[in-house]
Coordinates of N, CA and C in Angstrom, one line a residue:
R1 N 15.8 -10.4 18.5 CA 16.7 -10.7 17.4 C 16.0 -11.0 16.1
E2 N 15.0 -11.8 16.2 CA 14.2 -12.2 14.9 C 13.5 -11.0 14.4
L3 N 13.0 -10.1 15.3 CA 12.3 -8.9 14.9 C 13.2 -8.0 14.1
H4 N 14.5 -7.8 14.6 CA 15.5 -7.1 13.9 C 15.8 -7.6 12.6
R5 N 15.9 -8.9 12.5 CA 16.3 -9.6 11.2 C 15.2 -9.4 10.2
I6 N 13.9 -9.6 10.6 CA 12.8 -9.4 9.6 C 12.8 -8.0 9.2
T7 N 12.9 -7.0 10.1 CA 12.9 -5.6 9.7 C 14.0 -5.3 8.7
A8 N 15.2 -5.7 9.0 CA 16.3 -5.5 8.1 C 16.1 -6.1 6.7
D9 N 15.5 -7.3 6.7 CA 15.2 -7.9 5.4 C 14.1 -7.1 4.6
Q10 N 13.1 -6.6 5.3 CA 12.1 -5.9 4.7 C 12.6 -4.5 4.2
L11 N 13.4 -3.9 5.0 CA 14.1 -2.6 4.5 C 14.9 -2.8 3.3
R12 N 15.7 -3.9 3.3 CA 16.5 -4.3 2.1 C 15.6 -4.5 0.9
F13 N 14.5 -5.3 1.1 CA 13.6 -5.6 -0.1 C 13.1 -4.3 -0.6
F14 N 12.5 -3.4 0.2 CA 11.9 -2.2 -0.3 C 12.8 -1.2 -0.9
T15 N 14.0 -1.1 -0.3 CA 15.0 -0.2 -1.0 C 15.4 -0.7 -2.3
Q16 N 15.5 -2.0 -2.5 CA 15.9 -2.5 -3.8 C 14.7 -2.3 -4.8
L17 N 13.5 -2.4 -4.3 CA 12.3 -2.4 -5.1 C 12.0 -1.0 -5.5
I18 N 11.9 -0.1 -4.6 CA 11.4 1.3 -4.9 C 12.4 2.4 -4.6
G19 N 13.5 2.2 -4.0 CA 14.5 3.2 -3.9 C 14.8 3.4 -2.4
P20 N 15.7 4.3 -2.1 CA 16.2 4.5 -0.8 C 15.2 4.8 0.3
Y21 N 15.4 4.3 1.5 CA 14.5 4.6 2.6 C 14.5 6.1 2.8
P22 N 13.4 6.8 3.0 CA 13.3 8.2 2.9 C 13.7 9.0 4.1
F23 N 14.0 8.3 5.3 CA 14.3 9.0 6.5 C 15.7 8.5 7.1
D24 N 16.1 9.0 8.1 CA 17.4 8.7 8.7 C 17.3 7.5 9.7
T25 N 16.2 7.2 10.3 CA 16.0 6.2 11.2 C 14.7 5.4 11.0
Y26 N 14.6 4.3 11.6 CA 13.3 3.5 11.6 C 13.3 2.7 12.9
G27 N 12.1 2.6 13.5 CA 12.0 1.8 14.7 C 10.7 1.2 14.8
I28 N 10.6 0.2 15.7 CA 9.3 -0.5 16.0 C 9.0 -0.4 17.5
F29 N 7.9 0.0 17.9 CA 7.4 0.1 19.3 C 6.4 -0.9 19.6
V30 N 6.6 -1.9 20.4 CA 5.6 -2.9 20.7 C 5.2 -2.6 22.2
N31 N 3.9 -2.5 22.4 CA 3.4 -2.0 23.6 C 2.1 -2.7 24.1
D32 N 1.6 -2.5 25.3 CA 0.5 -3.2 25.8 C -0.8 -2.3 25.8
M33 N -0.9 -1.5 24.7 CA -2.1 -0.7 24.7 C -3.4 -1.5 24.6
D34 N -4.4 -0.9 25.0 CA -5.7 -1.6 25.0 C -6.3 -1.7 23.6
D35 N -6.1 -0.7 22.8 CA -6.7 -0.7 21.4 C -5.7 -1.5 20.6
R36 N -6.3 -2.5 19.8 CA -5.5 -3.4 19.1 C -5.5 -3.0 17.6
F37 N -4.5 -2.2 17.3 CA -4.3 -1.8 15.9 C -2.8 -1.4 15.7
A38 N -2.4 -1.6 14.5 CA -1.1 -1.1 14.1 C -1.1 0.3 13.6
L39 N -0.1 1.1 13.8 CA -0.1 2.5 13.3 C 1.4 2.9 13.0
E40 N 1.5 3.4 11.8 CA 2.8 3.9 11.4 C 2.8 5.4 11.7
T41 N 3.9 5.9 12.3 CA 4.2 7.3 12.4 C 5.5 7.5 11.7
Q42 N 5.9 8.7 11.4 CA 7.1 8.9 10.7 C 8.3 8.4 11.4
T43 N 9.0 7.4 10.9 CA 10.2 6.7 11.3 C 9.8 5.6 12.4
L44 N 8.6 5.5 12.8 CA 8.3 4.6 13.9 C 6.9 3.9 13.7
S45 N 6.9 2.5 13.7 CA 5.7 1.8 13.6 C 5.3 1.2 15.0
I46 N 4.0 1.3 15.3 CA 3.6 0.9 16.6 C 2.6 -0.3 16.5
F47 N 2.9 -1.3 17.4 CA 2.1 -2.6 17.3 C 1.7 -3.0 18.7
P48 N 0.5 -3.6 18.9 CA 0.1 -4.2 20.2 C 0.9 -5.5 20.4
D49 N 1.3 -5.7 21.7 CA 2.2 -6.8 22.0 C 1.5 -8.2 21.7
E50 N 0.2 -8.3 21.8 CA -0.4 -9.6 21.6 C -0.3 -10.0 20.2
W51 N -0.1 -9.2 19.3 CA 0.1 -9.5 17.9 C 1.4 -10.3 17.7
F52 N 2.3 -10.3 18.6 CA 3.6 -10.9 18.5 C 3.6 -12.3 19.3
S53 N 2.5 -12.6 19.9 CA 2.4 -13.8 20.7 C 2.8 -15.1 19.9
G54 N 2.4 -15.1 18.7 CA 2.7 -16.3 17.8 C 3.9 -16.1 16.9
G55 N 4.7 -15.1 17.2 CA 5.8 -14.7 16.3 C 5.5 -13.4 15.6
P56 N 6.5 -12.7 15.1 CA 6.3 -11.4 14.5 C 5.3 -11.4 13.3
P57 N 4.3 -10.5 13.3 CA 3.3 -10.4 12.2 C 3.9 -9.9 11.0
R58 N 4.6 -10.7 10.2 CA 5.5 -10.3 9.1 C 4.8 -9.4 8.1
G59 N 3.5 -9.8 7.7 CA 2.9 -9.0 6.7 C 2.5 -7.6 7.2
I60 N 2.0 -7.5 8.4 CA 1.6 -6.2 8.9 C 2.9 -5.4 9.1
M61 N 3.9 -6.0 9.5 CA 5.2 -5.2 9.7 C 5.6 -4.6 8.3
A62 N 5.5 -5.4 7.2 CA 5.9 -4.9 5.9 C 4.9 -3.8 5.5
H63 N 3.6 -3.9 5.8 CA 2.7 -2.9 5.5 C 3.0 -1.5 6.2
E64 N 3.3 -1.6 7.5 CA 3.6 -0.4 8.2 C 4.9 0.3 7.8
L65 N 5.9 -0.6 7.5 CA 7.1 -0.1 7.0 C 6.9 0.6 5.6
A66 N 6.1 0.0 4.8 CA 5.9 0.5 3.4 C 5.3 1.9 3.5
H67 N 4.6 2.2 4.6 CA 4.0 3.5 4.8 C 5.0 4.6 4.9
Q68 N 6.2 4.3 5.3 CA 7.3 5.3 5.4 C 7.5 5.9 4.0
W69 N 7.3 5.2 3.0 CA 7.3 5.7 1.6 C 5.9 6.3 1.3
A70 N 4.9 5.4 1.3 CA 3.6 5.8 0.9 C 2.8 6.2 2.1
G71 N 2.8 7.5 2.3 CA 2.0 8.0 3.4 C 2.8 9.0 4.3
N72 N 4.1 8.7 4.5 CA 4.9 9.6 5.3 C 5.9 10.4 4.4
A73 N 6.5 9.8 3.4 CA 7.4 10.6 2.5 C 6.5 11.2 1.5
V74 N 5.6 10.5 0.9 CA 4.6 11.1 0.0 C 3.3 11.1 0.6
T75 N 2.7 12.2 0.9 CA 1.5 12.3 1.7 C 0.3 12.6 0.8
L76 N -0.8 12.6 1.5 CA -2.1 12.8 0.7 C -2.4 14.3 0.4
G77 N -2.9 14.5 -0.8 CA -3.3 15.8 -1.0 C -4.8 16.0 -0.6
L78 N -5.6 14.9 -0.6 CA -7.0 14.9 -0.2 C -7.3 13.7 0.6
W79 N -8.0 13.8 1.7 CA -8.3 12.7 2.5 C -9.2 11.6 1.8
N80 N -10.0 12.0 0.9 CA -10.9 11.0 0.3 C -10.0 10.1 -0.7
E81 N -8.8 10.5 -0.9 CA -7.9 9.7 -1.7 C -6.9 8.9 -0.9
L82 N -7.4 8.4 0.2 CA -6.6 7.6 1.2 C -6.1 6.3 0.5
W83 N -6.6 5.9 -0.6 CA -6.1 4.7 -1.3 C -4.7 4.9 -1.7
L84 N -4.2 6.2 -1.9 CA -2.8 6.4 -2.3 C -1.9 6.0 -1.2
N85 N -2.4 6.0 0.1 CA -1.6 5.6 1.2 C -1.8 4.0 1.4
E86 N -3.1 3.7 1.7 CA -3.4 2.3 2.1 C -3.3 1.3 1.0
G87 N -3.7 1.7 -0.2 CA -3.6 0.8 -1.4 C -2.2 0.6 -1.7
F88 N -1.4 1.6 -1.7 CA 0.1 1.4 -2.0 C 0.8 0.6 -0.9
A89 N 0.5 0.8 0.3 CA 1.1 0.0 1.4 C 0.7 -1.4 1.3
T90 N -0.6 -1.7 1.0 CA -1.1 -3.0 0.9 C -0.5 -3.7 -0.3
Y91 N -0.4 -3.1 -1.4 CA 0.3 -3.7 -2.5 C 1.8 -4.0 -2.3
L92 N 2.4 -3.0 -1.6 CA 3.9 -3.3 -1.3 C 4.0 -4.5 -0.3
E93 N 3.0 -4.6 0.6 CA 2.9 -5.7 1.5 C 2.9 -7.0 0.7
W94 N 1.9 -7.0 -0.3 CA 1.8 -8.2 -1.1 C 3.0 -8.6 -1.8
L95 N 3.8 -7.6 -2.3 CA 5.0 -7.9 -3.0 C 6.1 -8.4 -2.1
W96 N 6.1 -7.9 -0.8 CA 7.0 -8.5 0.1 C 6.6 -10.0 0.5
L97 N 5.3 -10.2 0.7 CA 4.9 -11.5 1.0 C 5.2 -12.5 -0.1
E98 N 5.1 -12.0 -1.4 CA 5.4 -12.8 -2.5 C 6.9 -13.3 -2.5
A99 N 7.8 -12.3 -2.1 CA 9.2 -12.6 -2.0 C 9.4 -13.6 -0.8
D100 N 8.5 -13.6 0.2 CA 8.6 -14.4 1.4 C 7.9 -15.7 1.2
G101 N 7.4 -16.0 0.0 CA 6.8 -17.3 -0.2 C 5.3 -17.3 -0.4
V102 N 4.6 -16.2 -0.3 CA 3.1 -16.2 -0.5 C 2.8 -15.7 -1.9
P103 N 2.3 -16.5 -2.8 CA 2.1 -16.0 -4.2 C 1.2 -14.8 -4.3
L104 N 1.6 -13.9 -5.2 CA 0.8 -12.7 -5.3 C -0.7 -13.0 -5.7
E105 N -0.9 -14.0 -6.5 CA -2.2 -14.4 -6.8 C -3.1 -14.8 -5.6
E106 N -2.4 -15.3 -4.6 CA -3.1 -15.7 -3.4 C -3.6 -14.4 -2.6
S107 N -2.7 -13.4 -2.5 CA -3.1 -12.2 -1.9 C -4.3 -11.5 -2.7
I108 N -4.2 -11.5 -4.0 CA -5.2 -11.0 -4.8 C -6.6 -11.7 -4.6
R109 N -6.5 -13.0 -4.6 CA -7.7 -13.9 -4.4 C -8.4 -13.5 -3.1
R110 N -7.6 -13.4 -2.0 CA -8.1 -13.1 -0.7 C -8.7 -11.7 -0.6
A111 N -8.2 -10.8 -1.4 CA -8.6 -9.4 -1.3 C -9.9 -9.1 -2.1
I112 N -10.1 -9.8 -3.2 CA -11.3 -9.5 -4.0 C -12.6 -9.5 -3.3
P113 N -12.9 -10.6 -2.4 CA -14.2 -10.5 -1.8 C -14.4 -9.3 -0.8
D114 N -13.3 -9.0 -0.1 CA -13.4 -7.8 0.8 C -13.6 -6.6 0.1
A115 N -12.9 -6.4 -1.0 CA -13.0 -5.2 -1.8 C -14.3 -5.1 -2.5
T116 N -14.9 -6.2 -2.9 CA -16.2 -6.2 -3.5 C -17.3 -5.9 -2.5
D117 N -17.2 -6.4 -1.3 CA -18.2 -6.1 -0.3 C -18.1 -4.6 0.1
A118 N -16.9 -4.1 0.2 CA -16.7 -2.7 0.6 C -17.2 -1.8 -0.5
R119 N -17.0 -2.1 -1.8 CA -17.6 -1.3 -2.8 C -19.1 -1.3 -2.8
A120 N -19.7 -2.4 -2.5 CA -21.1 -2.5 -2.4 C -21.7 -1.7 -1.3
E121 N -20.9 -1.6 -0.1 CA -21.4 -0.9 1.0 C -21.1 0.6 1.0
F122 N -19.9 0.9 0.5 CA -19.5 2.3 0.6 C -19.4 3.1 -0.7
G123 N -19.6 2.4 -1.8 CA -19.5 3.0 -3.1 C -18.1 3.2 -3.6
A124 N -17.9 4.1 -4.5 CA -16.7 4.3 -5.2 C -15.6 4.6 -4.2
I125 N -14.3 4.2 -4.5 CA -13.2 4.5 -3.7 C -13.0 6.0 -3.5
L126 N -13.2 6.8 -4.5 CA -12.9 8.2 -4.4 C -14.2 8.9 -3.8
D127 N -15.2 8.2 -3.4 CA -16.3 8.7 -2.7 C -16.1 8.5 -1.1
T128 N -14.9 8.2 -0.8 CA -14.6 7.9 0.7 C -15.0 9.1 1.5
T129 N -15.6 8.8 2.7 CA -15.9 9.8 3.7 C -15.3 9.4 5.0
V130 N -15.5 10.2 6.0 CA -14.9 10.0 7.3 C -15.4 8.5 7.8
S131 N -16.6 8.1 7.5 CA -17.1 6.8 8.0 C -16.5 5.6 7.2
S132 N -15.9 5.9 6.1 CA -15.4 4.8 5.3 C -13.9 4.9 5.0
L133 N -13.2 5.7 5.7 CA -11.8 5.9 5.6 C -11.0 4.5 5.7
W134 N -11.2 3.9 6.8 CA -10.4 2.7 7.2 C -11.1 1.4 6.8
T135 N -11.5 1.3 5.6 CA -12.2 0.1 5.1 C -11.5 -0.6 4.0
A136 N -11.9 -1.7 3.6 CA -11.3 -2.5 2.5 C -11.4 -1.7 1.2
N137 N -12.2 -0.7 1.1 CA -12.2 0.0 -0.2 C -10.8 0.6 -0.5
N138 N -10.2 1.2 0.6 CA -8.9 1.9 0.4 C -7.8 0.9 0.5
Y139 N -7.9 -0.1 1.3 CA -6.8 -1.1 1.4 C -6.8 -2.1 0.2
A140 N -7.7 -3.1 0.3 CA -7.8 -4.1 -0.8 C -8.2 -3.5 -2.1
G141 N -9.2 -2.6 -2.1 CA -9.6 -2.0 -3.4 C -8.5 -1.1 -4.0
G142 N -7.8 -0.4 -3.2 CA -6.7 0.4 -3.6 C -5.5 -0.5 -4.2
A143 N -5.2 -1.5 -3.5 CA -4.1 -2.4 -4.0 C -4.6 -3.1 -5.3
L144 N -5.8 -3.5 -5.4 CA -6.3 -4.1 -6.6 C -6.3 -3.1 -7.8
T145 N -6.5 -1.9 -7.5 CA -6.4 -0.8 -8.5 C -4.9 -0.8 -9.1
L146 N -3.9 -0.9 -8.2 CA -2.5 -0.9 -8.7 C -2.3 -2.2 -9.5
E147 N -2.8 -3.3 -9.1 CA -2.7 -4.6 -9.8 C -3.3 -4.4 -11.2
A148 N -4.4 -3.7 -11.3 CA -5.1 -3.5 -12.6 C -4.2 -2.6 -13.5
V149 N -3.5 -1.6 -12.9 CA -2.6 -0.8 -13.6 C -1.4 -1.6 -14.1
R150 N -0.9 -2.4 -13.2 CA 0.3 -3.3 -13.6 C -0.1 -4.2 -14.8
R151 N -1.2 -4.8 -14.7 CA -1.6 -5.7 -15.8 C -1.8 -5.0 -17.2
T152 N -2.2 -3.7 -17.0 CA -2.5 -2.9 -18.2 C -1.2 -2.4 -18.9
V153 N -0.3 -1.9 -18.0 CA 0.9 -1.2 -18.6 C 2.1 -2.1 -18.7
G154 N 2.1 -3.3 -18.0 CA 3.3 -4.2 -18.0 C 4.2 -3.9 -16.8
D155 N 5.0 -4.9 -16.5 CA 5.8 -4.8 -15.3 C 6.9 -3.7 -15.4
D156 N 7.5 -3.5 -16.5 CA 8.6 -2.5 -16.6 C 8.0 -1.1 -16.3
D157 N 6.9 -0.8 -17.0 CA 6.4 0.6 -16.8 C 5.8 0.7 -15.4
F158 N 5.2 -0.4 -14.9 CA 4.5 -0.3 -13.6 C 5.6 0.0 -12.5
F159 N 6.7 -0.7 -12.5 CA 7.6 -0.5 -11.5 C 8.4 0.8 -11.6
E160 N 8.5 1.3 -12.8 CA 9.0 2.6 -13.0 C 8.0 3.7 -12.4
I161 N 6.7 3.5 -12.7 CA 5.7 4.4 -12.1 C 5.8 4.3 -10.6
L162 N 5.9 3.1 -10.0 CA 5.9 3.0 -8.6 C 7.1 3.7 -8.0
R163 N 8.3 3.5 -8.6 CA 9.5 4.1 -8.0 C 9.4 5.6 -8.2
R164 N 9.0 6.1 -9.3 CA 9.0 7.5 -9.5 C 8.0 8.2 -8.6
W165 N 6.8 7.5 -8.4 CA 5.8 8.1 -7.5 C 6.3 8.2 -6.1
L166 N 7.0 7.2 -5.6 CA 7.5 7.2 -4.2 C 8.8 7.9 -4.0
I167 N 9.6 8.0 -4.9 CA 10.9 8.7 -4.8 C 10.9 10.1 -5.3
D168 N 10.4 10.3 -6.5 CA 10.4 11.7 -7.1 C 9.5 12.7 -6.3
N169 N 8.4 12.1 -5.6 CA 7.5 12.9 -4.9 C 7.8 13.1 -3.4
N170 N 9.0 12.6 -3.0 CA 9.4 12.6 -1.6 C 9.2 14.0 -1.0
G171 N 8.6 14.1 0.1 CA 8.4 15.4 0.7 C 7.3 16.3 0.2
T172 N 6.4 15.7 -0.6 CA 5.3 16.4 -1.1 C 4.0 15.7 -0.9
S173 N 2.9 16.5 -1.1 CA 1.5 15.9 -1.1 C 1.0 15.7 -2.5
R174 N 0.4 14.6 -2.8 CA 0.0 14.3 -4.1 C -1.5 13.8 -4.2
T175 N -2.1 13.8 -5.4 CA -3.4 13.4 -5.6 C -3.5 12.3 -6.6
T176 N -4.7 11.8 -6.8 CA -4.9 10.8 -7.8 C -4.7 11.3 -9.2
A177 N -5.0 12.5 -9.4 CA -4.8 13.2 -10.7 C -3.3 13.2 -11.0
A178 N -2.5 13.4 -10.0 CA -1.0 13.4 -10.2 C -0.6 12.0 -10.5
F179 N -1.1 11.0 -9.9 CA -0.8 9.6 -10.1 C -1.1 9.2 -11.6
Q180 N -2.3 9.6 -12.0 CA -2.7 9.3 -13.4 C -1.8 9.9 -14.4
Q181 N -1.5 11.2 -14.1 CA -0.6 11.9 -15.0 C 0.8 11.2 -15.2
L182 N 1.3 10.8 -14.1 CA 2.6 10.1 -14.1 C 2.5 8.8 -14.8
A183 N 1.5 8.0 -14.5 CA 1.3 6.7 -15.1 C 1.1 6.8 -16.6
E184 N 0.4 7.8 -17.0 CA 0.2 8.0 -18.5 C 1.4 8.4 -19.1
E185 N 2.2 9.3 -18.4 CA 3.5 9.8 -19.0 C 4.4 8.6 -19.2
V186 N 4.6 7.7 -18.2 CA 5.5 6.5 -18.3 C 5.0 5.5 -19.3
S187 N 3.7 5.2 -19.3 CA 3.3 4.1 -20.1 C 2.9 4.5 -21.5
G188 N 2.6 5.8 -21.7 CA 2.1 6.3 -23.0 C 0.7 5.9 -23.3
Q189 N 0.0 5.5 -22.3 CA -1.4 5.0 -22.5 C -2.4 6.0 -21.8
D190 N -3.6 6.0 -22.3 CA -4.7 6.7 -21.7 C -5.3 5.8 -20.6
L191 N -5.1 6.1 -19.4 CA -5.5 5.2 -18.3 C -6.8 5.8 -17.6
G192 N -7.4 6.8 -18.2 CA -8.6 7.4 -17.6 C -9.7 6.4 -17.5
P193 N -10.1 5.6 -18.5 CA -11.2 4.7 -18.4 C -10.9 3.6 -17.3
L194 N -9.6 3.1 -17.2 CA -9.3 2.1 -16.3 C -9.4 2.6 -14.8
L195 N -8.9 3.8 -14.6 CA -8.9 4.4 -13.2 C -10.4 4.9 -12.9
D196 N -11.1 5.3 -13.9 CA -12.5 5.6 -13.6 C -13.2 4.4 -13.1
A197 N -13.0 3.2 -13.7 CA -13.7 2.0 -13.3 C -13.3 1.5 -12.0
W198 N -12.0 1.7 -11.6 CA -11.5 1.2 -10.4 C -11.7 2.1 -9.2
L199 N -11.7 3.4 -9.5 CA -11.8 4.4 -8.4 C -13.1 5.2 -8.3
R200 N -13.8 5.3 -9.4 CA -14.9 6.2 -9.5 C -16.2 5.5 -9.7
S201 N -16.2 4.2 -10.0 CA -17.4 3.5 -10.2 C -17.9 2.8 -8.9
E202 N -19.2 2.8 -8.8 CA -19.8 2.1 -7.6 C -19.9 0.6 -7.8
T203 N -19.5 0.1 -9.0 CA -19.6 -1.3 -9.4 C -18.1 -1.8 -9.4
M204 N -17.9 -3.0 -8.8 CA -16.5 -3.5 -8.7 C -16.2 -4.1 -10.1
P205 N -15.1 -3.6 -10.7 CA -14.6 -4.1 -12.0 C -13.9 -5.4 -11.9
T206 N -13.6 -6.0 -13.0 CA -12.8 -7.2 -13.1 C -11.4 -6.9 -13.5
L207 N -10.5 -7.6 -12.9 CA -9.1 -7.3 -13.2 C -8.8 -7.7 -14.7
P208 N -8.0 -6.9 -15.4 CA -7.6 -7.2 -16.7 C -6.9 -8.5 -16.8
N209 N -7.0 -9.2 -17.9 CA -6.3 -10.5 -18.0 C -4.8 -10.2 -18.2

């Protein structure tokens, strides 16, 4: 019952934030698989049962649900641009956690060391290879990229960008170039230097004030 309640709350939060849920159904499958990882598939998120031993893993549940928009409704045009899936889902997770009582600044503070270490080890986010797909570069680094965009364009434009990216592109595959084009169209700003620093540089940038 608690699992159903949390899922319903998260669905309600995301639909209010970014628009209608993009599919007809959604479910959660909790199983006793040996491999301990969460995985979203279209309309179904899969979790290992041991992750629920201390209660539902609320943040991870939000992350996998967010993938129904970022990853399943709007898919990748190029695999080295996985940040468009994992960075978006991570940032949406942070927004849900903020609504659930975890300040956004706390999520950001925790993410910066992981993103910095991953940048030093693997290089630029858009230099992602098979060996660095599932690293903090695309998760924390991608989410921090969105926070940098938000601080640059302001909340009104940022959330319009977020909604239009996830709703208008439903059923399509998109690239970073398309994201930049949309963000610049909405904000009226040249975001090339910002996105170059966050996505194409081997050096970790500092978040705008």
